[in-house]
Coordinates of C-alpha atoms in Angstrom, one line a residue:
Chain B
X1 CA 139.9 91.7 105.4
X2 CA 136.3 91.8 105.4
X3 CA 135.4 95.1 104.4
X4 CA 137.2 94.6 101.6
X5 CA 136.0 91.5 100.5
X6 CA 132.6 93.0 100.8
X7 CA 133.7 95.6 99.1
X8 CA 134.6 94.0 95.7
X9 CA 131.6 91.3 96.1
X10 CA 129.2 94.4 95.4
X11 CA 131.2 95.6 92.6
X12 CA 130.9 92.7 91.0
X13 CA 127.3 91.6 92.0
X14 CA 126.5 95.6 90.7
X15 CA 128.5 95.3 87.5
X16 CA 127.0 91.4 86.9
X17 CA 123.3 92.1 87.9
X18 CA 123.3 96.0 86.0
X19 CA 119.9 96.8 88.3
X20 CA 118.3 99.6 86.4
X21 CA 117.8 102.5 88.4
X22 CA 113.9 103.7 89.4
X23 CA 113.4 107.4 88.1
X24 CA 112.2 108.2 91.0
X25 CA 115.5 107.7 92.7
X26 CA 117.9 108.6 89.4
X27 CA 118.4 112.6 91.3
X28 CA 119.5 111.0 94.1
X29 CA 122.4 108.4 93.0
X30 CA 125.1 111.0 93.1
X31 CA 124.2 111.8 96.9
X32 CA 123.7 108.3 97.3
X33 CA 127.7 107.9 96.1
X34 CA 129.2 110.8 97.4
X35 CA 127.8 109.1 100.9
X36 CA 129.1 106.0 100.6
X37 CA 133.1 107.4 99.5
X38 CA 132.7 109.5 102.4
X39 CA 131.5 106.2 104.6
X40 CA 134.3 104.4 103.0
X41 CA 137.2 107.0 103.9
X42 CA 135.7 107.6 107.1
X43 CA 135.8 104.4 107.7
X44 CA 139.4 103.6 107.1
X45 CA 140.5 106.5 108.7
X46 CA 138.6 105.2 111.9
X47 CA 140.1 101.7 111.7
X48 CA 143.6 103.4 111.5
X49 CA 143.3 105.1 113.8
X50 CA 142.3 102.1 115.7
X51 CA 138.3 103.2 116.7
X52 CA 136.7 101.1 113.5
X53 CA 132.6 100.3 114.7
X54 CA 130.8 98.4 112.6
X55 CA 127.3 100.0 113.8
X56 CA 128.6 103.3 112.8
X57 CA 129.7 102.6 109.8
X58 CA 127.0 100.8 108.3
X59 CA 124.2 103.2 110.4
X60 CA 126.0 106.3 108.9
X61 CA 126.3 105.2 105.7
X62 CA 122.6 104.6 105.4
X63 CA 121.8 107.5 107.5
X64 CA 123.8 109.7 105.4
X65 CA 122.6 108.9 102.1
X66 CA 119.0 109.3 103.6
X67 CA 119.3 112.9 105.1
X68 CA 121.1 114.2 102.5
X69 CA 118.1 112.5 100.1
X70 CA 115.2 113.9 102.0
X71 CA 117.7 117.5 101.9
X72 CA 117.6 117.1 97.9
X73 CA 113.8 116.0 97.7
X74 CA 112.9 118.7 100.1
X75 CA 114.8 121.4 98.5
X76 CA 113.7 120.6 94.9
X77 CA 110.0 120.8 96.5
X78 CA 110.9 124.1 97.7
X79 CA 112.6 125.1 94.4
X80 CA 115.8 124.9 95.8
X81 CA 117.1 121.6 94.8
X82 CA 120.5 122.2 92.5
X83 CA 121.5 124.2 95.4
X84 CA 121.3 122.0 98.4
X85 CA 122.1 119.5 96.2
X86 CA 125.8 121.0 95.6
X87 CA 125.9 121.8 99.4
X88 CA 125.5 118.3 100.4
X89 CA 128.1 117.1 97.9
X90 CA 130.1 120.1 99.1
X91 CA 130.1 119.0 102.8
X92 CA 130.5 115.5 102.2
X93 CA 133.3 116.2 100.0
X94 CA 135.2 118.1 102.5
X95 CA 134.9 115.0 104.7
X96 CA 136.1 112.7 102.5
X97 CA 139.0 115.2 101.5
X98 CA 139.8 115.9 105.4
X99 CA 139.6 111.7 106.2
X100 CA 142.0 111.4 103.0
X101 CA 144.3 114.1 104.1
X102 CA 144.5 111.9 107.5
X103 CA 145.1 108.4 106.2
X104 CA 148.3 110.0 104.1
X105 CA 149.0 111.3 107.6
X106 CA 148.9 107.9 109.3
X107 CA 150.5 106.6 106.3
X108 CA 153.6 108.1 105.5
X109 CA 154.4 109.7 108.8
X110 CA 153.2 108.1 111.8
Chain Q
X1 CA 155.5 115.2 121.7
X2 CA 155.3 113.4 125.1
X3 CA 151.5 113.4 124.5
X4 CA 151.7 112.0 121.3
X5 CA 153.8 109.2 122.1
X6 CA 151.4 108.6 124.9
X7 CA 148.5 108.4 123.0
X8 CA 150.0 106.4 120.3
X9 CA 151.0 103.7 122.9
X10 CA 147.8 103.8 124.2
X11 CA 146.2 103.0 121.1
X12 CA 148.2 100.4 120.5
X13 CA 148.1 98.6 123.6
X14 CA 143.9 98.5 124.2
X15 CA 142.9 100.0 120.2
X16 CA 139.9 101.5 121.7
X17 CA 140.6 105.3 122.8
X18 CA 140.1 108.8 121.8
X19 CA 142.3 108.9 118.6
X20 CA 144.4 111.8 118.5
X21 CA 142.9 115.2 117.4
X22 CA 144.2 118.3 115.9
X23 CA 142.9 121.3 117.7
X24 CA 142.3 121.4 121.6
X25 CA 138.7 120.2 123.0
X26 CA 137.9 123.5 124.1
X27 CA 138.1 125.8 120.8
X28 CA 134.8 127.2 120.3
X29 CA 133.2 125.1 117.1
X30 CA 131.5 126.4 114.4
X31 CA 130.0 123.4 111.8
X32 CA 132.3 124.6 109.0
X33 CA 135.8 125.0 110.9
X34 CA 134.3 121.8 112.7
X35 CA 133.8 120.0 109.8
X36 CA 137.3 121.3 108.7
X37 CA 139.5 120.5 111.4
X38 CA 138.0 117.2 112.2
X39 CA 136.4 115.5 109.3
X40 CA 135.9 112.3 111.1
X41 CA 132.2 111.1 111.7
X42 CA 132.0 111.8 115.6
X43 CA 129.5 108.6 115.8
X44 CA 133.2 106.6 116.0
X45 CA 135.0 108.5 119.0
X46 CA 131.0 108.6 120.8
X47 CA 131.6 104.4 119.9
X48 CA 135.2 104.6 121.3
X49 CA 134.8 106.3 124.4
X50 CA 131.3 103.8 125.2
X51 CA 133.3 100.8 124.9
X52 CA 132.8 97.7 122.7
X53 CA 129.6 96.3 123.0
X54 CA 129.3 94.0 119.9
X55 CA 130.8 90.4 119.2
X56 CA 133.0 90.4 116.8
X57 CA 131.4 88.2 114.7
X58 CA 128.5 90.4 114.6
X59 CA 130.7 93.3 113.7
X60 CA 132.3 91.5 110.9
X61 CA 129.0 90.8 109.4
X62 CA 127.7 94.6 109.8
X63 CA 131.1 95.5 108.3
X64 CA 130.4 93.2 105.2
X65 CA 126.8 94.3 104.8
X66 CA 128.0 98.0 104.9
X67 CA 130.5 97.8 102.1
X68 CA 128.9 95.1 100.3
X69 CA 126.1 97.8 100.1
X70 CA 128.5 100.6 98.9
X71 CA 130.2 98.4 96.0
X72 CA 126.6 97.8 94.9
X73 CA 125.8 101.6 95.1
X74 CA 129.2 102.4 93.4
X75 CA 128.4 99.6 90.6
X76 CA 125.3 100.9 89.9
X77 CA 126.3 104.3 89.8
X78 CA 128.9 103.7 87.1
X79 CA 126.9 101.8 84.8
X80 CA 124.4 104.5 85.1
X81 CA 126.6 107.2 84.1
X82 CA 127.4 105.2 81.1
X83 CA 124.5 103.6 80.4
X84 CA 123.9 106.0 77.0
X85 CA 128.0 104.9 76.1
X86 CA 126.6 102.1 73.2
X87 CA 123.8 104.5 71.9
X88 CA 125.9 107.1 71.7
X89 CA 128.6 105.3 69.8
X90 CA 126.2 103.9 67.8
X91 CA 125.0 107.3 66.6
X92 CA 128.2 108.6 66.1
X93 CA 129.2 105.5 63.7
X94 CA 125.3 105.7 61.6
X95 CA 126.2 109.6 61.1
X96 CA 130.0 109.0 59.9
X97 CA 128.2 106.6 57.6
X98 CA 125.6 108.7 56.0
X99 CA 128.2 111.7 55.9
X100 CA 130.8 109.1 54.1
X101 CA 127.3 107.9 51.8
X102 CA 126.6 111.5 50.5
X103 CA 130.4 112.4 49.9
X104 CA 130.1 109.9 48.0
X105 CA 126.7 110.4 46.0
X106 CA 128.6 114.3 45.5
X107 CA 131.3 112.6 43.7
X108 CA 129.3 110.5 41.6
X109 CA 126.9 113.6 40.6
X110 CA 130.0 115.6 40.1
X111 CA 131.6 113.3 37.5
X112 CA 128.1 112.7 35.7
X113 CA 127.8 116.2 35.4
X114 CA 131.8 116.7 34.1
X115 CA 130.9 114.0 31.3
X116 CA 127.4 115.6 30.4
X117 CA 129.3 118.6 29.7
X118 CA 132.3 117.3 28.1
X119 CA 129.7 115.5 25.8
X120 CA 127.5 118.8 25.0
X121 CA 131.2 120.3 24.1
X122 CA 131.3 118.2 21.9
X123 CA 128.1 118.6 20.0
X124 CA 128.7 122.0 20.4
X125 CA 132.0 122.3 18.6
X126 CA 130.3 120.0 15.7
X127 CA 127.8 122.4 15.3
X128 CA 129.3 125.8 15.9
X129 CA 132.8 125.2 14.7
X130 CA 136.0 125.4 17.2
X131 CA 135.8 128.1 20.1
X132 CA 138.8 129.7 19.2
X133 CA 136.8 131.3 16.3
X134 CA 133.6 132.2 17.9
X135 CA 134.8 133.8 20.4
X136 CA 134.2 131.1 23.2
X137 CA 137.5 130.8 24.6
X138 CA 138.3 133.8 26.3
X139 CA 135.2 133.5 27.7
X140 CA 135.3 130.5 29.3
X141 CA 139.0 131.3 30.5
X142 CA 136.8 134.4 32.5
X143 CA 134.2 132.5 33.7
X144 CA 136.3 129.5 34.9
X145 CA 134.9 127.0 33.1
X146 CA 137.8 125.9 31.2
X147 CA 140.9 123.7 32.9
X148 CA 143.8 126.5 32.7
X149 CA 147.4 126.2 33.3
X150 CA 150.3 128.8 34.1
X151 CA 152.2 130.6 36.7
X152 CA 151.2 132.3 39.4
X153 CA 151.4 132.7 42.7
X154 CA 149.9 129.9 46.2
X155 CA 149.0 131.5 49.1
X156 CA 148.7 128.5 52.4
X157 CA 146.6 129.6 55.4
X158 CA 147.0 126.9 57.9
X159 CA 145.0 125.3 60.3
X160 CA 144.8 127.3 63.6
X161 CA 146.5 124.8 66.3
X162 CA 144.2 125.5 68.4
X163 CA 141.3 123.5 67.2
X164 CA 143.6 120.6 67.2
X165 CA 144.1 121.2 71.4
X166 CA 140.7 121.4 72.4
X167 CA 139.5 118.5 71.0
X168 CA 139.4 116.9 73.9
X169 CA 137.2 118.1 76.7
X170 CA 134.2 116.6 79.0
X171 CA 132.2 114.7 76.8
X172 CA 129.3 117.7 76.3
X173 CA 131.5 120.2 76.2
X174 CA 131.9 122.4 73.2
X175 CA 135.0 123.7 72.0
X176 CA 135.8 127.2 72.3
X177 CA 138.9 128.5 69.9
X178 CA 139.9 132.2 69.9
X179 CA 141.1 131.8 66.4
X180 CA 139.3 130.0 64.2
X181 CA 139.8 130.8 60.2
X182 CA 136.6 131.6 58.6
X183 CA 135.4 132.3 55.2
X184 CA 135.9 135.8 55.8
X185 CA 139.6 135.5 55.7
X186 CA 139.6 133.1 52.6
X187 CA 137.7 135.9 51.1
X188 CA 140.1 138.7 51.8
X189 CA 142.7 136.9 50.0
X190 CA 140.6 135.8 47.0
X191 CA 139.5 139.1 46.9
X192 CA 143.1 140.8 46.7
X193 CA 144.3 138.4 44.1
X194 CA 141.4 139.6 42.0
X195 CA 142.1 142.7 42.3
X196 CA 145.8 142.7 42.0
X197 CA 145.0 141.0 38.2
X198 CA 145.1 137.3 38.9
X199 CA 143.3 135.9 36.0
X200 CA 142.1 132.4 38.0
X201 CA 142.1 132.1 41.0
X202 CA 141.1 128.2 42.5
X203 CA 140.8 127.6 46.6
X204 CA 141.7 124.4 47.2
X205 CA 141.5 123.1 43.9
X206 CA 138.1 124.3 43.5
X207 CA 138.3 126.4 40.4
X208 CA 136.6 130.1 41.2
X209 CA 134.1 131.3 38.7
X210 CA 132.2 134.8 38.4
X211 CA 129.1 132.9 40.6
X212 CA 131.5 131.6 43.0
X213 CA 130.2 131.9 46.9
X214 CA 132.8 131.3 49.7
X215 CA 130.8 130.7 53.2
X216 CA 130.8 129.2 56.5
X217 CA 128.9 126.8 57.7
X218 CA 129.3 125.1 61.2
X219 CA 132.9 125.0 61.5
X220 CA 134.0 124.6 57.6
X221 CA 134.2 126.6 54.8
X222 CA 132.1 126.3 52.0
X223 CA 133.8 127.2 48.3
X224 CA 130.5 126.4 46.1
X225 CA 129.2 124.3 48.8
X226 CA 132.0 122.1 48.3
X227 CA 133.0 121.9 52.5
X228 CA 137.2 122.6 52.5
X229 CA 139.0 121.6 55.5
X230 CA 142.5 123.7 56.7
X231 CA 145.3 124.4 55.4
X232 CA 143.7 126.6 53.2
X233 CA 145.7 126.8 49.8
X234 CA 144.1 129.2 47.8
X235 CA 146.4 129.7 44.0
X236 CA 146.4 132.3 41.7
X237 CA 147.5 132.0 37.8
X238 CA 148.8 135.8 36.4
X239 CA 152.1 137.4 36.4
X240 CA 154.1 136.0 39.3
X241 CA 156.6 138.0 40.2
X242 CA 154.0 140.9 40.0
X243 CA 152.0 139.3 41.7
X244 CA 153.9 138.2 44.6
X245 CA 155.5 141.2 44.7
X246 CA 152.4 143.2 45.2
X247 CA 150.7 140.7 47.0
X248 CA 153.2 140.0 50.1
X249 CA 153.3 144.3 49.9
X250 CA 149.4 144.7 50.9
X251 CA 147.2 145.4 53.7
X252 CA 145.9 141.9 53.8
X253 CA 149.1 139.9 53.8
X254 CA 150.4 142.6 56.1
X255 CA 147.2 142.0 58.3
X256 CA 147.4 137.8 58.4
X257 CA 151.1 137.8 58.8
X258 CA 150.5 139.3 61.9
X259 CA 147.9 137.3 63.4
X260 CA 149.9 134.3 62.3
X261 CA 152.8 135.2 64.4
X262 CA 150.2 136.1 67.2
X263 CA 147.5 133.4 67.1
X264 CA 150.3 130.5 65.9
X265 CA 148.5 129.8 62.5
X266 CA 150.6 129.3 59.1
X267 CA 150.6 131.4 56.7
X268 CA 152.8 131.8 53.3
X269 CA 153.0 133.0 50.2
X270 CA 154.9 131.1 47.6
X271 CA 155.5 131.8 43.7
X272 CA 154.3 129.0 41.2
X273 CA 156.5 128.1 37.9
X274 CA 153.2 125.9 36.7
X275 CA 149.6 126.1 38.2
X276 CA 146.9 123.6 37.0
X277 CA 143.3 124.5 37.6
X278 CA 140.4 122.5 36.8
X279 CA 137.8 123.7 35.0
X280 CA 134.5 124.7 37.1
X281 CA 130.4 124.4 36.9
X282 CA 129.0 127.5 36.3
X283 CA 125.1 127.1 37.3
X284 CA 122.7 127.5 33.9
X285 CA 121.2 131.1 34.8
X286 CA 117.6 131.2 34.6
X287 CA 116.5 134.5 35.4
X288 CA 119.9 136.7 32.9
X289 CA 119.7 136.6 29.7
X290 CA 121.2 137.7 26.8
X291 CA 119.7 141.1 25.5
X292 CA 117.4 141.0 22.4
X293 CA 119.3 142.3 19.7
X294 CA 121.8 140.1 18.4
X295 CA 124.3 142.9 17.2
X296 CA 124.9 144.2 21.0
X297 CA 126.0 140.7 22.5
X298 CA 129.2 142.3 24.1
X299 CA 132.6 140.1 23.5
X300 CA 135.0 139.5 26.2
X301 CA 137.5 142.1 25.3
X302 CA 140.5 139.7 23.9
X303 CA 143.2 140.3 26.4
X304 CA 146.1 138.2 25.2
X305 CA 146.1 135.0 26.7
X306 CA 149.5 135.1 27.5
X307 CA 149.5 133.7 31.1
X308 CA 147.2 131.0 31.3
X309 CA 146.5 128.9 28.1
X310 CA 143.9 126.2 28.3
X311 CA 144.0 123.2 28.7
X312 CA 142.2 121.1 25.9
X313 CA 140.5 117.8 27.5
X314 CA 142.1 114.8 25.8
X315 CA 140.7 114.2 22.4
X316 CA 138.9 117.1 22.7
X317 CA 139.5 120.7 21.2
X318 CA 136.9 122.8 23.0
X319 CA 136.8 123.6 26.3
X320 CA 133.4 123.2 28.5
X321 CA 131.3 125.9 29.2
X322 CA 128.2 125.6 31.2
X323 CA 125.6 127.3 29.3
X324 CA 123.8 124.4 27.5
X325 CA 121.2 125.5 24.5
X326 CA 117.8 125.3 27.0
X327 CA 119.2 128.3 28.6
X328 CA 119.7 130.5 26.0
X329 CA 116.5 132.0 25.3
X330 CA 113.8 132.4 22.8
X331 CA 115.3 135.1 21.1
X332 CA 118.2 132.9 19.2
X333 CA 121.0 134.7 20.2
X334 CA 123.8 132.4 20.2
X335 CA 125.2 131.4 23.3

């Protein structure tokens, strides 16, 4: 399926192109991934449970990383930066820990 | 049950409905039990219940933009965590290569200075006449700078398992181990040999002499900076059955047979028929020297070597002994 074509392709181009990272943006990768495993759980959870949308996946993906960014830029501006930065990986953990609890559900029981 | 089965019929037949949800629509939501109960980004039922309002082919694209995007992010998220991998490898490989270097520039100083000395032996025993009859002999038995053979007693302190186990960890993470065996220990049992009248005692084949230091340095101990790794085997040459019988009967051995059985270390004592011990480097002293009147330099009193004989280099009858003629001093007194 597409998604997962997609998927791989920007693995690969990632692992083949090795773009180096701006320092400006290095605090932020981590945010930046724990966004996109939450996008990609949330994602197949929707599309088992049969209400997959394209816009919203791609829109909260990006939206995502970009609120929890500006949450880390603001709170290392206000001193506060390690903290809200483990929030935001807290929260977005949790979601990607609830949507994997649901896939198993669909999985093996439904 | 019945609404289950309803709504799972449902979704199969159109694919676009209100998926089914754990708790009842109207529990009062807080954002934490929220986010708990129903993890699912609410943009997708908001989507579901509005109906499907793109083509699919433009769908399919935004689905492949979306994760090709993600795979990129992952990608580059990887390699950056890793990035430092090859330097860090590197650096580990150049130190194991200067540590192997000077081990190896040790050993090569180490054996110049054992033929240096065999060599001044020599001239010494032309000049002065055999050690046996001035005296030397004893002497150098004492200070441990003559090879010496006998029986005796080995004492084996192993390596705490411990150390072993937490080698691996995070990368950055130092290793923490409740037991570790440190000079302090090596010393205790050095020092009860001494004093239960072992007449050489060698840790790990490094032969002790009056000038010996036993430390701890980083995580290894130091017998004249010589670094000794675990299992510590530290030999005694004296009377054997004496000594082990007074040996495994004190405070000491009393004291690390019990933290053996509690921290899971080895240790054992074990009487020796024949001990070999090299002969050691005693530093040239620079600062003590013999007093000025020739009459009062005090003799080792002669106890009989009947325990550990020396062992006479090949082709050699004197034994080594460290003090070379530029330390002895300007009064003449022979060395």
């Amino acid at each position: 399926m597409i998604a997962a074509v997609a998927l791989i392709a920007g693995l690969i181009i990632g692992l083949i192109l090795r773009p180096t990272v701006p320092d400006l943006l290095e605090p932020y990768l981590p945010i930046a991934v724990v966004a996109a495993l939450d996008a990609v759980f949330g994602g197949i959870r929707a599309r088992l449970d049969g209400i997959f949308d394209a816009r919203v996946f791609v829109v909260s993906f990006i939206s995502n990383t970009l609120v929890a960014a500006l949450i880390v830029f603001l709170g290392d501006k206000l001193g506060a930066g390690s903290q809200l930065s483990t929030a935001v990986v807290v929260v977005l953990g949790i979601r990607i820990f609830g949507n994997a609890a649901a896939i198993r559900r669909r999985i093996f029981k439904a | 049950m019945r609404r289950r089965v309803e709504v799972r019929e449902r979704v199969e037949v159109r694919g676009r409905v209100d998926a089914s949800t754990p708790h009842p629509p109207g529990r009062p939501v807080d954002a934490l039990s929220a986010l708990l109960a129903d993890p699912l980004d609410p943009g997708y039922r908001a989507a579901a219940r509005r109906g499907d309002t793109t083509t699919r082919a433009r769908a399919a694209l935004l689905t492949g933009v979306g994760a090709f995007l993600i795979g990129v992010v992952l990608a580059v998220a990887f390699l950056h965590a890793h990035r430092s991998a090859p330097s860090d490898a590197r650096a580990r490989a150049d130190l194991r290569a200067r540590v192997a270097a000077a081990q190896s520039e040790a050993a090569g100083l180490n054996k110049t200075v054992r033929t240096l000395q065999s060599e001044a032996d020599q001239r010494r025993a032309a000049a002065l006449g055999s050690p046996a009859n001035t005296g030397l002999s004893p002497a150098q038995l004492q200070a441990g700078t003559s090879a010496v053979q006998g029986p005796g007693i080995s004492v084996e302190l192993g390596p705490s398992p411990v150390t072993s186990t937490h080698a691996t960890g995070r990368p950055g993470s130092t290793p923490i181990s409740a037991s570790v065996l440190t000079d302090l220990d090596v010393r205790a049992i050095v020092n009860e040999l001494w004093n239960l009248d072992a007449q050489a005692v060698s840790v790990n084949d490094v032969r002790l002499t009056p000038t010996s230091t036993i430390r701890f340095a980083g995580l290894a101990v130091l017998v004249d900076f010589q670094p000794i790794t675990a299992p510590y085997r530290i030999a005694a040459i004296g009377d054997a059955e004496a000594l082990v019988t007074s040996f495994t009967g004190s405070a000491v051995a009393e004291r690390y047979r019990t933290l053996s059985s509690a921290d899971g270390f080895a240790f054992s004592t074990d009487e020796q028929r024949n001990i070999v011990m090299p002969a050691s480097v005693l530093p040239d002293p620079r600062y003590a020297h013999l007093p000025s009147s020739a009459s009062s330099v005090p003799t080792p009193p002669s106890s009989s070597p009947g325990y550990p004989s020396p062992l006479p280099p090949a082709g050699v009858t004197a034994p080594a002994t460290a003090s070379s003629p530029r330390a002895t001093p300007r009064t003449g007194a022979p060395s």
